[in-house]
Amino acid sequence: GITPHPDLDGRILPGYDFISDPVTANDGNGRDADPSDPGDATGDNECGDGIPGEPSFFHGTFVSGIIAAGTDNGVGIAGLDWNAKILPVRTLGKCGGSF
């Protein structure tokens, strides 16, 4: 998934959320055309007994920035490809599951 970021404005194509289970998706619905990432922070034992909670990492947005961040705009970093477009898809929800 992806979160809004000023360095990626104009570089994001329409994407898709492939996570079927609304609880795992953490966005209140199943598969849909909204690939935005509401965050995947988990509490202690939420992903299994004895498994500590973790904060959201927003991996998709982080990697997208490395690839396609705008340049010479005074925000963040310069991306590797100034003309790149990002096709965001969500395939793993909180706890790493996609069922």
mmCIF file of C-alpha atoms in Angstrom:
data_model
loop_
_atom_site.group_PDB
_atom_site.id
_atom_site.type_symbol
_atom_site.label_atom_id
_atom_site.label_comp_id
_atom_site.label_asym_id
_atom_site.label_seq_id
_atom_site.Cartn_x
_atom_site.Cartn_y
_atom_site.Cartn_z
ATOM 1 C CA GLY A 1 0.000 0.000 0.000
ATOM 2 C CA ILE A 2 0.916 3.631 -0.060
ATOM 3 C CA THR A 3 0.281 6.764 1.987
ATOM 4 C CA PRO A 4 0.025 10.326 0.660
ATOM 5 C CA HIS A 5 3.393 12.100 0.470
ATOM 6 C CA PRO A 6 4.230 15.458 -1.159
ATOM 7 C CA ASP A 7 7.349 14.006 -2.808
ATOM 8 C CA LEU A 8 5.148 11.539 -4.735
ATOM 9 C CA ASP A 9 2.473 13.994 -5.943
ATOM 10 C CA GLY A 10 1.635 13.337 -9.599
ATOM 11 C CA ARG A 11 3.560 10.059 -9.683
ATOM 12 C CA ILE A 12 0.946 7.649 -8.301
ATOM 13 C CA LEU A 13 -1.209 5.600 -10.702
ATOM 14 C CA PRO A 14 -4.540 4.014 -9.691
ATOM 15 C CA GLY A 15 -3.815 0.838 -7.723
ATOM 16 C CA TYR A 16 -5.592 -1.974 -5.896
ATOM 17 C CA ASP A 17 -5.992 -3.541 -2.447
ATOM 18 C CA PHE A 18 -5.834 -7.349 -2.789
ATOM 19 C CA ILE A 19 -6.394 -8.128 0.914
ATOM 20 C CA SER A 20 -9.678 -10.018 1.263
ATOM 21 C CA ASP A 21 -10.214 -9.953 5.018
ATOM 22 C CA PRO A 22 -11.303 -6.529 6.366
ATOM 23 C CA VAL A 23 -9.674 -7.161 9.758
ATOM 24 C CA THR A 24 -6.342 -8.137 8.216
ATOM 25 C CA ALA A 25 -6.580 -5.234 5.773
ATOM 26 C CA ASN A 26 -7.173 -2.917 8.737
ATOM 27 C CA ASP A 27 -9.216 -0.611 6.482
ATOM 28 C CA GLY A 28 -12.755 -1.826 7.167
ATOM 29 C CA ASN A 29 -13.339 -3.543 3.834
ATOM 30 C CA GLY A 30 -11.973 -6.331 1.666
ATOM 31 C CA ARG A 31 -10.582 -6.165 -1.847
ATOM 32 C CA ASP A 32 -11.146 -2.828 -3.524
ATOM 33 C CA ALA A 33 -9.594 -0.194 -5.769
ATOM 34 C CA ASP A 34 -8.149 1.765 -2.822
ATOM 35 C CA PRO A 35 -4.491 0.812 -2.217
ATOM 36 C CA SER A 36 -3.966 3.383 0.540
ATOM 37 C CA ASP A 37 -2.313 2.038 3.668
ATOM 38 C CA PRO A 38 -4.082 2.893 6.944
ATOM 39 C CA GLY A 39 -1.104 1.589 8.906
ATOM 40 C CA ASP A 40 -0.392 -1.854 10.216
ATOM 41 C CA ALA A 41 0.634 -1.203 13.801
ATOM 42 C CA THR A 42 -0.166 -4.169 16.020
ATOM 43 C CA GLY A 43 -0.595 -4.599 19.736
ATOM 44 C CA ASP A 44 1.058 -7.236 21.898
ATOM 45 C CA ASN A 45 -0.272 -10.744 21.139
ATOM 46 C CA GLU A 46 -2.461 -9.448 18.267
ATOM 47 C CA CYS A 47 -0.560 -11.578 15.737
ATOM 48 C CA GLY A 48 -0.200 -14.579 18.033
ATOM 49 C CA ASP A 49 0.572 -15.480 21.617
ATOM 50 C CA GLY A 50 3.871 -14.048 22.792
ATOM 51 C CA ILE A 51 4.402 -11.887 19.704
ATOM 52 C CA PRO A 52 5.127 -8.274 20.682
ATOM 53 C CA GLY A 53 3.357 -5.372 18.995
ATOM 54 C CA GLU A 54 5.075 -3.377 16.251
ATOM 55 C CA PRO A 55 4.647 0.131 14.831
ATOM 56 C CA SER A 56 3.668 0.770 11.216
ATOM 57 C CA PHE A 57 6.615 0.858 8.823
ATOM 58 C CA PHE A 58 4.907 2.188 5.641
ATOM 59 C CA HIS A 59 7.323 0.124 3.547
ATOM 60 C CA GLY A 60 5.501 0.826 0.252
ATOM 61 C CA THR A 61 5.724 4.598 0.616
ATOM 62 C CA PHE A 62 9.372 4.373 1.701
ATOM 63 C CA VAL A 63 10.399 2.282 -1.329
ATOM 64 C CA SER A 64 8.275 4.421 -3.671
ATOM 65 C CA GLY A 65 10.158 7.496 -2.492
ATOM 66 C CA ILE A 66 13.526 5.931 -3.256
ATOM 67 C CA ILE A 67 12.328 5.098 -6.760
ATOM 68 C CA ALA A 68 10.231 8.095 -7.771
ATOM 69 C CA ALA A 69 10.534 11.015 -5.335
ATOM 70 C CA GLY A 70 10.320 14.420 -6.980
ATOM 71 C CA THR A 71 13.568 16.329 -7.400
ATOM 72 C CA ASP A 72 14.620 19.895 -6.726
ATOM 73 C CA ASN A 73 11.422 20.564 -4.778
ATOM 74 C CA GLY A 74 12.886 21.082 -1.302
ATOM 75 C CA VAL A 75 11.089 17.976 0.035
ATOM 76 C CA GLY A 76 12.783 14.752 1.149
ATOM 77 C CA ILE A 77 15.163 13.099 -1.296
ATOM 78 C CA ALA A 78 15.678 12.893 -5.058
ATOM 79 C CA GLY A 79 14.272 9.670 -6.512
ATOM 80 C CA LEU A 80 16.281 7.346 -8.752
ATOM 81 C CA ASP A 81 14.032 7.904 -11.789
ATOM 82 C CA TRP A 82 12.629 11.396 -12.256
ATOM 83 C CA ASN A 83 9.955 10.152 -14.677
ATOM 84 C CA ALA A 84 8.873 7.031 -12.784
ATOM 85 C CA LYS A 85 5.247 6.305 -11.966
ATOM 86 C CA ILE A 86 4.202 4.096 -9.047
ATOM 87 C CA LEU A 87 1.463 1.449 -9.303
ATOM 88 C CA PRO A 88 0.525 0.840 -5.647
ATOM 89 C CA VAL A 89 -0.870 -2.531 -4.582
ATOM 90 C CA ARG A 90 -1.582 -3.895 -1.103
ATOM 91 C CA THR A 91 -0.882 -7.607 -0.754
ATOM 92 C CA LEU A 92 -0.018 -7.995 2.937
ATOM 93 C CA GLY A 93 -2.022 -6.669 5.862
ATOM 94 C CA LYS A 94 -1.116 -6.393 9.500
ATOM 95 C CA CYS A 95 0.657 -9.491 10.822
ATOM 96 C CA GLY A 96 1.853 -10.143 7.262
ATOM 97 C CA GLY A 97 -1.358 -11.888 6.201
ATOM 98 C CA SER A 98 -3.376 -11.380 3.050
ATOM 99 C CA PHE A 99 -6.214 -13.907 3.469
#
